[in-house]
mmCIF file of C-alpha atoms in Angstrom:
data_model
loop_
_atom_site.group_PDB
_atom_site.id
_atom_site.type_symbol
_atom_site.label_atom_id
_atom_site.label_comp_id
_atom_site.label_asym_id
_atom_site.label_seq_id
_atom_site.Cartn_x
_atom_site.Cartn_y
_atom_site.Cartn_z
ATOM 1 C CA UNK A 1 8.634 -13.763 -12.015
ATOM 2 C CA UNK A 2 4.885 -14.792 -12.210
ATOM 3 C CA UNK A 3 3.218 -11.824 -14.073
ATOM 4 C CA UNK A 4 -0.607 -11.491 -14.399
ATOM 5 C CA UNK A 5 -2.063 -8.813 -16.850
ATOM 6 C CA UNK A 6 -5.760 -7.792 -16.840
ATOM 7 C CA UNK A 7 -7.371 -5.919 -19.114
ATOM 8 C CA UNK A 8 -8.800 -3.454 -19.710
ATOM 9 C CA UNK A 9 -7.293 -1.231 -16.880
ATOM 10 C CA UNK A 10 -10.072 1.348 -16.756
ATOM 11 C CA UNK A 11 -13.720 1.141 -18.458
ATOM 12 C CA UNK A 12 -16.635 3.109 -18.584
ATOM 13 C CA UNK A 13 -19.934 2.281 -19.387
ATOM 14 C CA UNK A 14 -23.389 2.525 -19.796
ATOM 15 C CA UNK A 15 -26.280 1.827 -17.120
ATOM 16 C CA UNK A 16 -27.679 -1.984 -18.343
ATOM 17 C CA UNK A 17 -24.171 -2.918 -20.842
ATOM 18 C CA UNK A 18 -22.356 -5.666 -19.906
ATOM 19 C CA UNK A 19 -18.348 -5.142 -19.538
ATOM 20 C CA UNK A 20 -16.074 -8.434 -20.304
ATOM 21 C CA UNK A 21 -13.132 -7.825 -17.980
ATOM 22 C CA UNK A 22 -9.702 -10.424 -18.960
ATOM 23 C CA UNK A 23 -7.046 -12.075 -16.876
ATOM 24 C CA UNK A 24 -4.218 -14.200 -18.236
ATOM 25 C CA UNK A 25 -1.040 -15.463 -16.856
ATOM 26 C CA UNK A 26 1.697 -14.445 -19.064
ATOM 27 C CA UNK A 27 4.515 -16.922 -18.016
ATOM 28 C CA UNK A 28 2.882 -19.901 -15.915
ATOM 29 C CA UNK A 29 -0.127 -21.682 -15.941
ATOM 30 C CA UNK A 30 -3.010 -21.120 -13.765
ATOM 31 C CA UNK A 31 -5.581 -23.860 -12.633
ATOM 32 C CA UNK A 32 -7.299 -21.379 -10.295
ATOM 33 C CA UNK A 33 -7.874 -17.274 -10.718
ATOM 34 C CA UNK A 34 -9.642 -15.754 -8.114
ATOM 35 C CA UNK A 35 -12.131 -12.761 -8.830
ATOM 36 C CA UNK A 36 -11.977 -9.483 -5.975
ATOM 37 C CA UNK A 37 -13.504 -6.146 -5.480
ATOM 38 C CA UNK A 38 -11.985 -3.353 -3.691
ATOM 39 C CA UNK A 39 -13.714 -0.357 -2.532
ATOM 40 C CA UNK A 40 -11.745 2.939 -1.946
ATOM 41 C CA UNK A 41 -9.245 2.065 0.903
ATOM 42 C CA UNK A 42 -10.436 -1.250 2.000
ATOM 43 C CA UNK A 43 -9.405 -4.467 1.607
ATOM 44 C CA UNK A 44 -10.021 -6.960 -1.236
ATOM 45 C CA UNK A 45 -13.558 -8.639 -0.928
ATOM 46 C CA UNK A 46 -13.366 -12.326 -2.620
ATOM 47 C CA UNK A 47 -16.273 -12.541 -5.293
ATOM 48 C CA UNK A 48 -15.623 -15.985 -7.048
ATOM 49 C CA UNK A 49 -12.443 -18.926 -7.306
ATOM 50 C CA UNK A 50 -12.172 -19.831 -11.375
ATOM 51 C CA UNK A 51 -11.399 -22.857 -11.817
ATOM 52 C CA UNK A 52 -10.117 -24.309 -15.390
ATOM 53 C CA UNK A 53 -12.626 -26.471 -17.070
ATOM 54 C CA UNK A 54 -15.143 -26.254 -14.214
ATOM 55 C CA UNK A 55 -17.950 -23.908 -12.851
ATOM 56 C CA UNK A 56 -16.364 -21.226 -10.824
ATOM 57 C CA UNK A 57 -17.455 -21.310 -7.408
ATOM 58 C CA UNK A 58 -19.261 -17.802 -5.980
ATOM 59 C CA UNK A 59 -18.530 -16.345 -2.551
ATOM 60 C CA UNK A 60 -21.902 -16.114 -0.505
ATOM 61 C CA UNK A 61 -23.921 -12.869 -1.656
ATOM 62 C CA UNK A 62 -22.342 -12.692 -4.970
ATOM 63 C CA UNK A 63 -24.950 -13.229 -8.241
ATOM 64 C CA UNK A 64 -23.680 -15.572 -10.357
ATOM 65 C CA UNK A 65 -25.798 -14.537 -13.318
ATOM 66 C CA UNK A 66 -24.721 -10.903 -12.516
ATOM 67 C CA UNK A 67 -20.648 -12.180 -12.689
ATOM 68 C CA UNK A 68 -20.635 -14.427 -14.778
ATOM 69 C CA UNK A 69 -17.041 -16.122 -14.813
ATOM 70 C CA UNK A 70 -15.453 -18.050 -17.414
ATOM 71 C CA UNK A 71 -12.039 -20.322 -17.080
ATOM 72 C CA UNK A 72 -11.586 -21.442 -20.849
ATOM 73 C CA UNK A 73 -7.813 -22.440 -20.751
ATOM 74 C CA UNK A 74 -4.818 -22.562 -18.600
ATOM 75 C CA UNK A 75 -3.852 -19.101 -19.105
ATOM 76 C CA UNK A 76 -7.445 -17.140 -18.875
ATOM 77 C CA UNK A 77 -9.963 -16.492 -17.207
ATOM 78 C CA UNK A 78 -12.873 -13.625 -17.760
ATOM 79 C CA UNK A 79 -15.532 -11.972 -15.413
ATOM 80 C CA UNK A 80 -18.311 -10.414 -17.127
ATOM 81 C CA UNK A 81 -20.583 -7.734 -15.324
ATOM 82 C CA UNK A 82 -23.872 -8.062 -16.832
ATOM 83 C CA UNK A 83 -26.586 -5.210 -17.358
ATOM 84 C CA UNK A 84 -24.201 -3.103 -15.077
ATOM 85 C CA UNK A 85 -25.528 -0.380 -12.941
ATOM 86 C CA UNK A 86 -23.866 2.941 -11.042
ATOM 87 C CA UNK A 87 -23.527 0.311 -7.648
ATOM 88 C CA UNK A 88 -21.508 -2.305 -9.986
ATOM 89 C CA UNK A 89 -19.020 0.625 -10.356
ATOM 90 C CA UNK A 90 -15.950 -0.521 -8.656
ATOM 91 C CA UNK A 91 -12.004 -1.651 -8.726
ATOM 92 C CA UNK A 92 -12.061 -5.376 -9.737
ATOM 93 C CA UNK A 93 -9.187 -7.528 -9.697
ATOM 94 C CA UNK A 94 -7.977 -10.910 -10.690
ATOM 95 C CA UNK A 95 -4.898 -13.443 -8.890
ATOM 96 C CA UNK A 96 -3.430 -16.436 -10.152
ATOM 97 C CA UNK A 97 -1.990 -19.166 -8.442
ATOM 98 C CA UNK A 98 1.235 -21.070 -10.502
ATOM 99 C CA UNK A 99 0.488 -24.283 -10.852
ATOM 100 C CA UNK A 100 3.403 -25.906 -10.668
ATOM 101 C CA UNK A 101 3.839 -25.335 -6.987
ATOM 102 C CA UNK A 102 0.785 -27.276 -5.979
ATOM 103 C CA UNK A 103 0.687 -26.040 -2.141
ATOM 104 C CA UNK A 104 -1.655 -24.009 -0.110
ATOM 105 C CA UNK A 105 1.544 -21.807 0.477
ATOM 106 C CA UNK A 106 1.893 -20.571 -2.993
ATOM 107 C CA UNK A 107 1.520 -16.725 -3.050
ATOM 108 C CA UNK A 108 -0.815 -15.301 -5.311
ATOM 109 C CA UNK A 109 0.278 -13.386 -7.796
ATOM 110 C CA UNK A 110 -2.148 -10.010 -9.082
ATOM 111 C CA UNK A 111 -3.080 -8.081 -12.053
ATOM 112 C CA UNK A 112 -3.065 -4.557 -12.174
ATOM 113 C CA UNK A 113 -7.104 -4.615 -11.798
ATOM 114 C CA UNK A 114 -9.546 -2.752 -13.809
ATOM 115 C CA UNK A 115 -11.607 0.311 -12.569
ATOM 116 C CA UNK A 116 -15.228 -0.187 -13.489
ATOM 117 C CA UNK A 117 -17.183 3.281 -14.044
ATOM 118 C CA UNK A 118 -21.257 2.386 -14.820
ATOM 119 C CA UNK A 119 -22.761 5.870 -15.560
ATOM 120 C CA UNK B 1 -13.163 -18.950 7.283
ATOM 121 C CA UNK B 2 -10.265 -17.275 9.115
ATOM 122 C CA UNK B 3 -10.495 -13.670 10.266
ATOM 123 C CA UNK B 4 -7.164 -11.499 10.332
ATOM 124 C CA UNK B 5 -7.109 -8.588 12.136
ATOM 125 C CA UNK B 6 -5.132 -5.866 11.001
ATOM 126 C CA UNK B 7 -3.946 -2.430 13.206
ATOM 127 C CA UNK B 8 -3.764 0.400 12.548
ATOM 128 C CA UNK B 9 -6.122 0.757 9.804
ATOM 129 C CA UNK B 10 -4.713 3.980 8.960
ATOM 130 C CA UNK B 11 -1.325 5.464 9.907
ATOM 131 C CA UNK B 12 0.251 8.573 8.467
ATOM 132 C CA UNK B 13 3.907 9.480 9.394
ATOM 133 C CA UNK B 14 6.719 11.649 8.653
ATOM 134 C CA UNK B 15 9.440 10.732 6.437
ATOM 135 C CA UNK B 16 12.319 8.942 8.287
ATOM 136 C CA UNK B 17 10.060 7.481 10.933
ATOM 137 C CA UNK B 18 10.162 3.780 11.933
ATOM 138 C CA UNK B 19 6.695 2.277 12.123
ATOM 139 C CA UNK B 20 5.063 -0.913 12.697
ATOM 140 C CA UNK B 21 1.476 -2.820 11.948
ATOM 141 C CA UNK B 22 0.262 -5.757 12.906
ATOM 142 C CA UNK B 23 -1.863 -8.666 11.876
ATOM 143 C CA UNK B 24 -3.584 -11.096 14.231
ATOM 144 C CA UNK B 25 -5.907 -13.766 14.309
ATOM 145 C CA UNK B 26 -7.438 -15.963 16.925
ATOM 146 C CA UNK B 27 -6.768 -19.298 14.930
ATOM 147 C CA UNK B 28 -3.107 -20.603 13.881
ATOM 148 C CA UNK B 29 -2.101 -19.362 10.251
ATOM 149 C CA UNK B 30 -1.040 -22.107 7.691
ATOM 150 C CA UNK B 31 1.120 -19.819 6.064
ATOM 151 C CA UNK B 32 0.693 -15.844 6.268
ATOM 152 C CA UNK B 33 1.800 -13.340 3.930
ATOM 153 C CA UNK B 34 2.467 -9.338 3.275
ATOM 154 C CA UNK B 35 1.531 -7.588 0.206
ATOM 155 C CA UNK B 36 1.573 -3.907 -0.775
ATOM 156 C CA UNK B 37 -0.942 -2.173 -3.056
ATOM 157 C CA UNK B 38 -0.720 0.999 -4.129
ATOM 158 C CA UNK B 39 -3.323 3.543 -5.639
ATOM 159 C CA UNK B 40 -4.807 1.561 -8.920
ATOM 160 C CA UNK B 41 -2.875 -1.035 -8.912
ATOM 161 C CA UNK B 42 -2.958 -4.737 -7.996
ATOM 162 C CA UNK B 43 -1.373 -6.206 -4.803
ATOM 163 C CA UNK B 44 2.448 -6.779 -4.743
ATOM 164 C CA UNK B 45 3.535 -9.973 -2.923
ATOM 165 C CA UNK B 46 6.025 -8.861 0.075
ATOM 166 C CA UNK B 47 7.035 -12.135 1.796
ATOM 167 C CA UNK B 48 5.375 -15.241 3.118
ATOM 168 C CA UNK B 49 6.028 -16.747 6.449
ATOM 169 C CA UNK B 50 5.593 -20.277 7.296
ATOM 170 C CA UNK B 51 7.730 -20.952 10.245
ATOM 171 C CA UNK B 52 6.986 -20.299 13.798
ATOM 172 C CA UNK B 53 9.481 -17.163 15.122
ATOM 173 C CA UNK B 54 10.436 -16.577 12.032
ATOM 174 C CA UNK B 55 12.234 -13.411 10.766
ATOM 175 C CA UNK B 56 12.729 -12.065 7.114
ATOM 176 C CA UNK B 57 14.001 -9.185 5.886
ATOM 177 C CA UNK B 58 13.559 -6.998 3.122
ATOM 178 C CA UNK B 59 15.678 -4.276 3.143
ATOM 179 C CA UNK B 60 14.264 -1.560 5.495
ATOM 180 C CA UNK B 61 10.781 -3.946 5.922
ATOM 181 C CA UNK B 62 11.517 -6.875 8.908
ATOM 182 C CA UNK B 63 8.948 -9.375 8.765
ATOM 183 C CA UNK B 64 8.170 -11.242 11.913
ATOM 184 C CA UNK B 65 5.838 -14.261 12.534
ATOM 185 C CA UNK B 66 5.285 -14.828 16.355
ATOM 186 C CA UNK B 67 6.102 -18.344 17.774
ATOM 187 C CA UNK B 68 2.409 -20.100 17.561
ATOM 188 C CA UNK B 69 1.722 -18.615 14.125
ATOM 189 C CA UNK B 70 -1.022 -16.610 15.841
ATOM 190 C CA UNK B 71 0.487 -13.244 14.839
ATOM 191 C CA UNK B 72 2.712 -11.164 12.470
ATOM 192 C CA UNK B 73 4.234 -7.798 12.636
ATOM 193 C CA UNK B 74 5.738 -5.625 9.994
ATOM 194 C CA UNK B 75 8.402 -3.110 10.888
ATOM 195 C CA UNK B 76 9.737 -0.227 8.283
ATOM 196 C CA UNK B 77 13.004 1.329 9.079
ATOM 197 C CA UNK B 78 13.379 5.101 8.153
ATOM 198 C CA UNK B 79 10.489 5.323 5.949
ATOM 199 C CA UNK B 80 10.006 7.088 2.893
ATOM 200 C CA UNK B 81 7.240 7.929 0.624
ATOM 201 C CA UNK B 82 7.558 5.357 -1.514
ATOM 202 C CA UNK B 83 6.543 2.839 1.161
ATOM 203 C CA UNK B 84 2.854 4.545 1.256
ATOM 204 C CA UNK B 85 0.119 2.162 0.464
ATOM 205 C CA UNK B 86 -2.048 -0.326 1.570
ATOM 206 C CA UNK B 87 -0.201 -3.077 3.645
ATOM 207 C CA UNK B 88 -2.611 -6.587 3.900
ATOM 208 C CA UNK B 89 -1.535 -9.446 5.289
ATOM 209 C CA UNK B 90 -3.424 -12.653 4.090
ATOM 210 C CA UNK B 91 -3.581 -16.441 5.050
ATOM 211 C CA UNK B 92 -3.686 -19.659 3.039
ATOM 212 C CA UNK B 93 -5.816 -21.862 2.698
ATOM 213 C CA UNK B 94 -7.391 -25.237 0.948
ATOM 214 C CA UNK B 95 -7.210 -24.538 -2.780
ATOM 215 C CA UNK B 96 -5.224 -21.529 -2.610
ATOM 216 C CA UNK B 97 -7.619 -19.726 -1.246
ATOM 217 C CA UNK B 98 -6.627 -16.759 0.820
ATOM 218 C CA UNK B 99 -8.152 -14.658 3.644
ATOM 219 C CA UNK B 100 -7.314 -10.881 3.592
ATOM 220 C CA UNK B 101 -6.867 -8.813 6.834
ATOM 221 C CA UNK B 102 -8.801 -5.415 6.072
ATOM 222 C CA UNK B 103 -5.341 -3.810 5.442
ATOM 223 C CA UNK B 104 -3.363 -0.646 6.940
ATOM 224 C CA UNK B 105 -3.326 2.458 5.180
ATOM 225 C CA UNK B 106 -0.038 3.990 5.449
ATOM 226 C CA UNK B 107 1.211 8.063 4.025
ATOM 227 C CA UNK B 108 4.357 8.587 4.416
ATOM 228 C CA UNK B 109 4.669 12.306 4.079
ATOM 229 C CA UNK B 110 7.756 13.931 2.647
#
């Protein structure tokens, strides 16, 4: 099946850093990755859709030069949380759609996520 | 943007109970589907439904999408602890985007 690994799974960092967090489909090929955050026990909030060779397009609310998102190939994309502070601290995770089956139908598949500590 | 209700939000049962949760919305899905997340982890894809009235099953978990693709249900057989987690249904939409329900917190308790 479709697998999607993100890395790292758990960082912590300093107040004003900036964390690079990775997603790549391992088997398929991705034109779109779509960028969540999850707080504890709620549903996934939609930050950003990635989009290969193309500026990623940012949910309302959402800073893009706070997240910034890059799509570089087929098989990657990367969210980058910049000068991160204690409220950035958070479980973020990355979906893929396969490409191949071009339909609004296609399931989405998920990385493990990454939790984001800022102290 | 289509908005999915989901009930319960939280539901904690005993071992061997049957349960069911429910997602709704007020607008006709495209497609819906069921995924399962548990503690620091990433969704799991459970099913999608397309068809009107359609059923699916997946071992002890019966899917169910009602006749005008309004609604969905979810029903676990004999449940065990191993089911716990967060159940959200989702719908598609243009570019693959989907909208999440705000999920249903399930413990199964040994």
């Amino acid at each position: 099946g479709a697998v999607v690994s993100q890395h790292p799974s758990r960082v912590i960092c300093k107040s004003g850093t900036s964390v690079k967090i990775e997603c790549r489909s391992l088997d398929f090929q991705a034109t779109t990755m779509f960028w969540y955050r999850q707080f504890p026990k709620q549903s996934l909030m939609l930050m950003a859709t990635s989009n290969e060779g193309s500026k990623a397009t940012y949910e309302q609310g959402v800073e893009k030069d706070k997240f910034l998102i890059n799509h570089a190939s087929l098989t990657l994309s990367t969210l980058t949380v910049t000068s991160a502070h204690p409220e950035d601290s958070s479980f973020y995770i990355c979906s893929a759609s396969v490409r191949a089956s071009a339909s609004y139908n296609s399931p989405l598949h998920f990385g493990n996520g990454t939790r984001l500590t800022v102290t | 943007t289509q908005l999915l209700e989901q009930s319960p939000q939280f539901l904690s049962i005993q071992e061997g109970e049957n349960l069911t949760v429910y997602c709704n919305s007020s607008s006709v899905f495209s497609s819906l589907q069921w995924y399962r997340q548990e503690p620091g982890e990433g969704p799991v894809l459970l099913v999608t439904v397309v068809t009107g009235g359609e059923v699916k099953k997946l071992k002890r978990l019966t899917f169910q999408f009602g006749d005008a693709r309004k609604d969905s249900s979810l029903h676990i057989t004999a449940a065990q602890t191993g089911d716990t987690g967060l159940y959200l249904c989702s719908s598609g939409g243009s570019n693959y985007k989907l909208t999440f329900g705000k999920g249903t917190l399930l413990t199964v308790n040994p």
